[in-house]
mmCIF file of C-alpha atoms and ligand atoms in Angstrom:
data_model
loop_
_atom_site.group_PDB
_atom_site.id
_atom_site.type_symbol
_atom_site.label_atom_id
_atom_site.label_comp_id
_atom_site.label_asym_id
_atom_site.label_seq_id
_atom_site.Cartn_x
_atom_site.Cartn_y
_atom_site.Cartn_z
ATOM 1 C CA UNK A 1 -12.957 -24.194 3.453
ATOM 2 C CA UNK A 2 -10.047 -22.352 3.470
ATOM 3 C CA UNK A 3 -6.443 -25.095 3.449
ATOM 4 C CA UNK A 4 -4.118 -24.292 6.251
ATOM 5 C CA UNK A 5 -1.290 -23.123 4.060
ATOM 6 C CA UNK A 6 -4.178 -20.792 2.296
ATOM 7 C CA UNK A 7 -5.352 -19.343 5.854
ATOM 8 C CA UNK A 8 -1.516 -18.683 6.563
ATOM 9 C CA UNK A 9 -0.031 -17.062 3.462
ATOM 10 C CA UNK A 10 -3.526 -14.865 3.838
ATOM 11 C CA UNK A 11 -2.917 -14.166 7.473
ATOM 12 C CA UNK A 12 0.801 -12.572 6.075
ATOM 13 C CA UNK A 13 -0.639 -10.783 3.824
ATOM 14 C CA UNK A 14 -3.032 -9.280 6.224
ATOM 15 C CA UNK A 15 0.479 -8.546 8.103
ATOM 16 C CA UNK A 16 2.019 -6.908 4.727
ATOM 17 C CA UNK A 17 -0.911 -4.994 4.213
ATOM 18 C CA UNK A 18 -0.872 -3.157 7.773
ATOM 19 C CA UNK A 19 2.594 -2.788 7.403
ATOM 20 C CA UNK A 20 2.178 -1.008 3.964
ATOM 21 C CA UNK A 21 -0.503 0.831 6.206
ATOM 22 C CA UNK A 22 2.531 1.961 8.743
ATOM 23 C CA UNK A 23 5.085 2.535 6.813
ATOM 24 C CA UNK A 24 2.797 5.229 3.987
ATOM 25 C CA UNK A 25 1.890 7.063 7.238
ATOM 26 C CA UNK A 26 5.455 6.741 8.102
ATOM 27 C CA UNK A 27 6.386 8.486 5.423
ATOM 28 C CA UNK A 28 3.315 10.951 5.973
ATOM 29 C CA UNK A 29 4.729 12.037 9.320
ATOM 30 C CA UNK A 30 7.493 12.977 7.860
ATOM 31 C CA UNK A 31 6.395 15.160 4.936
ATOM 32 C CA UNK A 32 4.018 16.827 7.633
ATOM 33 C CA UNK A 33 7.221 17.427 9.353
ATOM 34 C CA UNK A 34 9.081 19.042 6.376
ATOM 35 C CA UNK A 35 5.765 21.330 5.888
ATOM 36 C CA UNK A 36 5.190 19.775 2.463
ATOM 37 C CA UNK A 37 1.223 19.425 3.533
ATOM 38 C CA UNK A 38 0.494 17.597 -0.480
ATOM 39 C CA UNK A 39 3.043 15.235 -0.009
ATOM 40 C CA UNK A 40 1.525 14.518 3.446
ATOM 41 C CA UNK A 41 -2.261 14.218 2.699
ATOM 42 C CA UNK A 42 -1.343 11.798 -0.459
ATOM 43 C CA UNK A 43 0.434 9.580 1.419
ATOM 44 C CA UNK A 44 -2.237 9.368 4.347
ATOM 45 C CA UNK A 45 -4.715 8.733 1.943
ATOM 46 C CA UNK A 46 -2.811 6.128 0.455
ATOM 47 C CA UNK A 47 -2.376 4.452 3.862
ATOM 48 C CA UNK A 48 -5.616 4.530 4.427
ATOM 49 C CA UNK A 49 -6.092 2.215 1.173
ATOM 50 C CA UNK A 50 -3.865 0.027 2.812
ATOM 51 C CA UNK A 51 -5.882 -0.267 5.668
ATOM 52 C CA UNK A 52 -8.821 -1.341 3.472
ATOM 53 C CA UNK A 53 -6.847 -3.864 1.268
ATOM 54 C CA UNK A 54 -5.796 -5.443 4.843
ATOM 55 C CA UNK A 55 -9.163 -5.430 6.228
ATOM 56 C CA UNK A 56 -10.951 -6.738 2.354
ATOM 57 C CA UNK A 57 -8.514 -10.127 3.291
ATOM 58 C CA UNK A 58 -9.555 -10.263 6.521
ATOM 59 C CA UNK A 59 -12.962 -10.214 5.620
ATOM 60 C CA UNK A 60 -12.254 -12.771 3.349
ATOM 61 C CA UNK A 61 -10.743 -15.031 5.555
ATOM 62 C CA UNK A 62 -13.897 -14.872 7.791
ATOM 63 C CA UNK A 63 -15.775 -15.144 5.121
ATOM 64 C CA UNK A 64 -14.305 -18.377 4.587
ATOM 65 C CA UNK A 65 -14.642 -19.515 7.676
ATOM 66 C CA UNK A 66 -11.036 -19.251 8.234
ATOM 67 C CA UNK A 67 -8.759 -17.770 11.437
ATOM 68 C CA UNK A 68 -7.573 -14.168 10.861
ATOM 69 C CA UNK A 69 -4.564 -13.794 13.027
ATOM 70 C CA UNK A 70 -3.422 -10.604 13.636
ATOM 71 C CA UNK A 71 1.010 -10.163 14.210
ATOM 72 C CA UNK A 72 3.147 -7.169 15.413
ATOM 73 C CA UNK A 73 4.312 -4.533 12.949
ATOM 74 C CA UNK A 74 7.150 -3.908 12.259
ATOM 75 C CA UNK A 75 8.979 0.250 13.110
ATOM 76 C CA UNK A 76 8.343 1.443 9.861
ATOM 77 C CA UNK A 77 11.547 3.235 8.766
ATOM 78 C CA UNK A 78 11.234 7.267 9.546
ATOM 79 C CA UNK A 79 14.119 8.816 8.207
ATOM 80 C CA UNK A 80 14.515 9.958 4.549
ATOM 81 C CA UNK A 81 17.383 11.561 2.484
ATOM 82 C CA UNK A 82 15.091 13.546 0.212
ATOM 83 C CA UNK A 83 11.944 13.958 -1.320
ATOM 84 C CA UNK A 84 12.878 11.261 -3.985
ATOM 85 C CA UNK A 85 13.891 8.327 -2.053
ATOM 86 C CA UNK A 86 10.360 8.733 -0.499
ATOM 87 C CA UNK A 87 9.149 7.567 -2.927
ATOM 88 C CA UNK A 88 11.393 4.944 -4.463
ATOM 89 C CA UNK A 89 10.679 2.945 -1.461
ATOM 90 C CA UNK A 90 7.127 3.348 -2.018
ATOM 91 C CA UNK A 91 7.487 2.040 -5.587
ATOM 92 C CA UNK A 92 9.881 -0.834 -3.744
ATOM 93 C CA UNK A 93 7.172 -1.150 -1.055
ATOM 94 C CA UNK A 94 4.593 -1.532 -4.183
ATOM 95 C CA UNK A 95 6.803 -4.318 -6.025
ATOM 96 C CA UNK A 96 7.166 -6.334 -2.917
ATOM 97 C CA UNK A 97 3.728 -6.775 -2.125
ATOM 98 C CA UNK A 98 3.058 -7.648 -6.209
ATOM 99 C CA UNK A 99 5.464 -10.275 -5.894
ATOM 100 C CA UNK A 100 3.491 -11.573 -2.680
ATOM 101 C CA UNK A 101 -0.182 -11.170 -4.397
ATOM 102 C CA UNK A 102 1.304 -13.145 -7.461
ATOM 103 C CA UNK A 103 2.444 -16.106 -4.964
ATOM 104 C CA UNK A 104 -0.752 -16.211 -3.213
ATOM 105 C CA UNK A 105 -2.363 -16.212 -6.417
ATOM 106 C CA UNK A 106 0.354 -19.268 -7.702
ATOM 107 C CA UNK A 107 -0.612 -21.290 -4.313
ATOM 108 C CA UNK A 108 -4.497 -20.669 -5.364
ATOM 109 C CA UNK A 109 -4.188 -22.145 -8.162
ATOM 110 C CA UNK A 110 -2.030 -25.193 -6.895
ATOM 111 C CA UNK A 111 -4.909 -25.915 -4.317
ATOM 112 C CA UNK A 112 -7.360 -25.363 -6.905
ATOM 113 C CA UNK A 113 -8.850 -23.051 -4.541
ATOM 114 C CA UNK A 114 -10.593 -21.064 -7.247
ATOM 115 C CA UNK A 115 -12.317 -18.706 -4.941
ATOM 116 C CA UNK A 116 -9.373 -17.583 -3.447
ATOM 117 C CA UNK A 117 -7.969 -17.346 -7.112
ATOM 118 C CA UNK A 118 -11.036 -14.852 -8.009
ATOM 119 C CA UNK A 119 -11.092 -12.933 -5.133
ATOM 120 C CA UNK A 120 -7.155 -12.475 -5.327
ATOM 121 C CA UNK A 121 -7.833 -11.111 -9.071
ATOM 122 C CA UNK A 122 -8.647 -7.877 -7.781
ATOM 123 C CA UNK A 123 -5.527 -7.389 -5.514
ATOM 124 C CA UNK A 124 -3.706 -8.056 -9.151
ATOM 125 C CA UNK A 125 -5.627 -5.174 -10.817
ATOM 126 C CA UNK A 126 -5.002 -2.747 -7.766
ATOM 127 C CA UNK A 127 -1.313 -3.528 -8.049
ATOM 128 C CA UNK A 128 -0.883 -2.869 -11.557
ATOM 129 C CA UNK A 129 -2.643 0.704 -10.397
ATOM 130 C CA UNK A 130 -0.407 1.171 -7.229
ATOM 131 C CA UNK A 131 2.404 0.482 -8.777
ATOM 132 C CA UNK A 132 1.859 3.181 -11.942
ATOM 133 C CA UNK A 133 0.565 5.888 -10.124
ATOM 134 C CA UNK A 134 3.605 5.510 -7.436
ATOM 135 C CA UNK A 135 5.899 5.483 -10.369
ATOM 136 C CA UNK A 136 4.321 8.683 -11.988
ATOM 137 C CA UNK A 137 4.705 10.755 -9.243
ATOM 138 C CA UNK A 138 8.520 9.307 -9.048
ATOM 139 C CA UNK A 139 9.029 10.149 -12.844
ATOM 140 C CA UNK A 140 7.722 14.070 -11.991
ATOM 141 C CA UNK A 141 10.169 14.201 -8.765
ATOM 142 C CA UNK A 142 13.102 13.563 -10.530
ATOM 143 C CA UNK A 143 12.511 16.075 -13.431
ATOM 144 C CA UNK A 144 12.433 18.238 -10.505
ATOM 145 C CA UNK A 145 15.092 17.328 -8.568
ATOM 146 C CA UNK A 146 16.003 19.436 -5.353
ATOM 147 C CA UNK A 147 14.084 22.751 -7.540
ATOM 148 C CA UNK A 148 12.474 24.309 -5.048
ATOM 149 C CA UNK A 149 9.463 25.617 -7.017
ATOM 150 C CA UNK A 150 8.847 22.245 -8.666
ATOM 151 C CA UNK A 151 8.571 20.421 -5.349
ATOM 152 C CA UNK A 152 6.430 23.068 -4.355
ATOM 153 C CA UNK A 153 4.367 22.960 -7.406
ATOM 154 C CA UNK A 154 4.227 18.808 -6.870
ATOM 155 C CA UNK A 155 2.900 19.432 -3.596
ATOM 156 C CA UNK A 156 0.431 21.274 -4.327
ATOM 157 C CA UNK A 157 -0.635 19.060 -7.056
ATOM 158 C CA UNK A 158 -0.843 16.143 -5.022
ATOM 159 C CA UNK A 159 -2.427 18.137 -2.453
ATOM 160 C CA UNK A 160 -5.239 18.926 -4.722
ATOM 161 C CA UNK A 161 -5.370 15.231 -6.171
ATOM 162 C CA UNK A 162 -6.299 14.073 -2.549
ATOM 163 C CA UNK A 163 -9.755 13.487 -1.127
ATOM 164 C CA UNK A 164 -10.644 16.140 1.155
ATOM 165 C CA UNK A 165 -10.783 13.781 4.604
ATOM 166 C CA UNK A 166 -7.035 12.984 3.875
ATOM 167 C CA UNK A 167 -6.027 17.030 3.893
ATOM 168 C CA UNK A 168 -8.181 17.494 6.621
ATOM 169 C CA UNK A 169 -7.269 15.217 9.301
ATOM 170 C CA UNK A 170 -10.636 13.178 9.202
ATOM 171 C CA UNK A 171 -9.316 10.524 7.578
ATOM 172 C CA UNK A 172 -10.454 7.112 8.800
HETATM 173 FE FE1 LIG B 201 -1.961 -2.914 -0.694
HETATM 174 FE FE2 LIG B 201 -0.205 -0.767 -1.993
HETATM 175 O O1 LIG B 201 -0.480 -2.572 -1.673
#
């Protein structure tokens, strides 16, 4: 049996995770919008990974036998400078919710809730992941800068990185 403090903190993470959910296809929309299609289809894909972190706790909280309590989202924000700062809040986006998994893990392990503590151990791996492949695609932007055929080549890259159903439209 999940504590109550243990059912809450997972219930905002839940609420992080769909947030992280909004705000990649947030920043989707807006690459769509600029007609860098790459750009676009990464990001969706990557929201849709957000989706399934947010649904793997919820499943664990019912799992559990706990409450899952669903909250408003928050506007994601929808307005970028350039290509870069995309991305930098992604990376800041990334480091946020590390710092949350790593307190949820902390509380875990004051409850001696082990299970929680395993289950949580994969959220750590994926973060170390999220937060490196973010960052690569940061370090590549700003060798290009505002280059026109580097962004171009990026997007394209990206593009092709991306599962088909994100490119397509038919992502779920
Ligand atoms: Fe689910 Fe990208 O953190």
């Amino acid at each position: 049996m999940l504590s109550e403090k243990m059912q809450a903190a997972l219930n905002a993470q839940v609420n992080m995770e769909f947030n992280a959910f909004y705000t990649y296809l947030s920043m989707s929309a807006h690459f769509e919008n600029q007609g860098f299609r790459g750009f676009a289809a990464w990001l969706r894909h990557h929201a849709t990974e957000e989706n399934g972190h947010a649904m793997k706790l919820y499943d664990y909280l019912n799992e559990r036998r706990g409450k899952v309590t669903l909250k408003a989202l928050g506007d994601p924000p929808t307005e970028w400078a350039d290509t870069v700062s995309v991305f930098e809040d992604a990376l800041k986006h990334e480091q946020k919710v590390t710092a949350s998994i790593n307190r949820l893990v902390d509380l875990a392990y004051e409850e001696r809730d082990h299970a929680t503590a395993s289950f949580l151990q994969w959220f750590v791996d994926e973060q170390v992941e999220e937060e490196a492949i973010v960052d690569a695609v940061l370090n590549d932007l700003r060798r290009v800068g505002d280059f026109g055929p580097g962004l171009f080549m990026l997007d394209n890259q990206l593009g092709a990185q991306t599962p088909a159903e994100a490119a397509t439209g038919d992502a779920t």
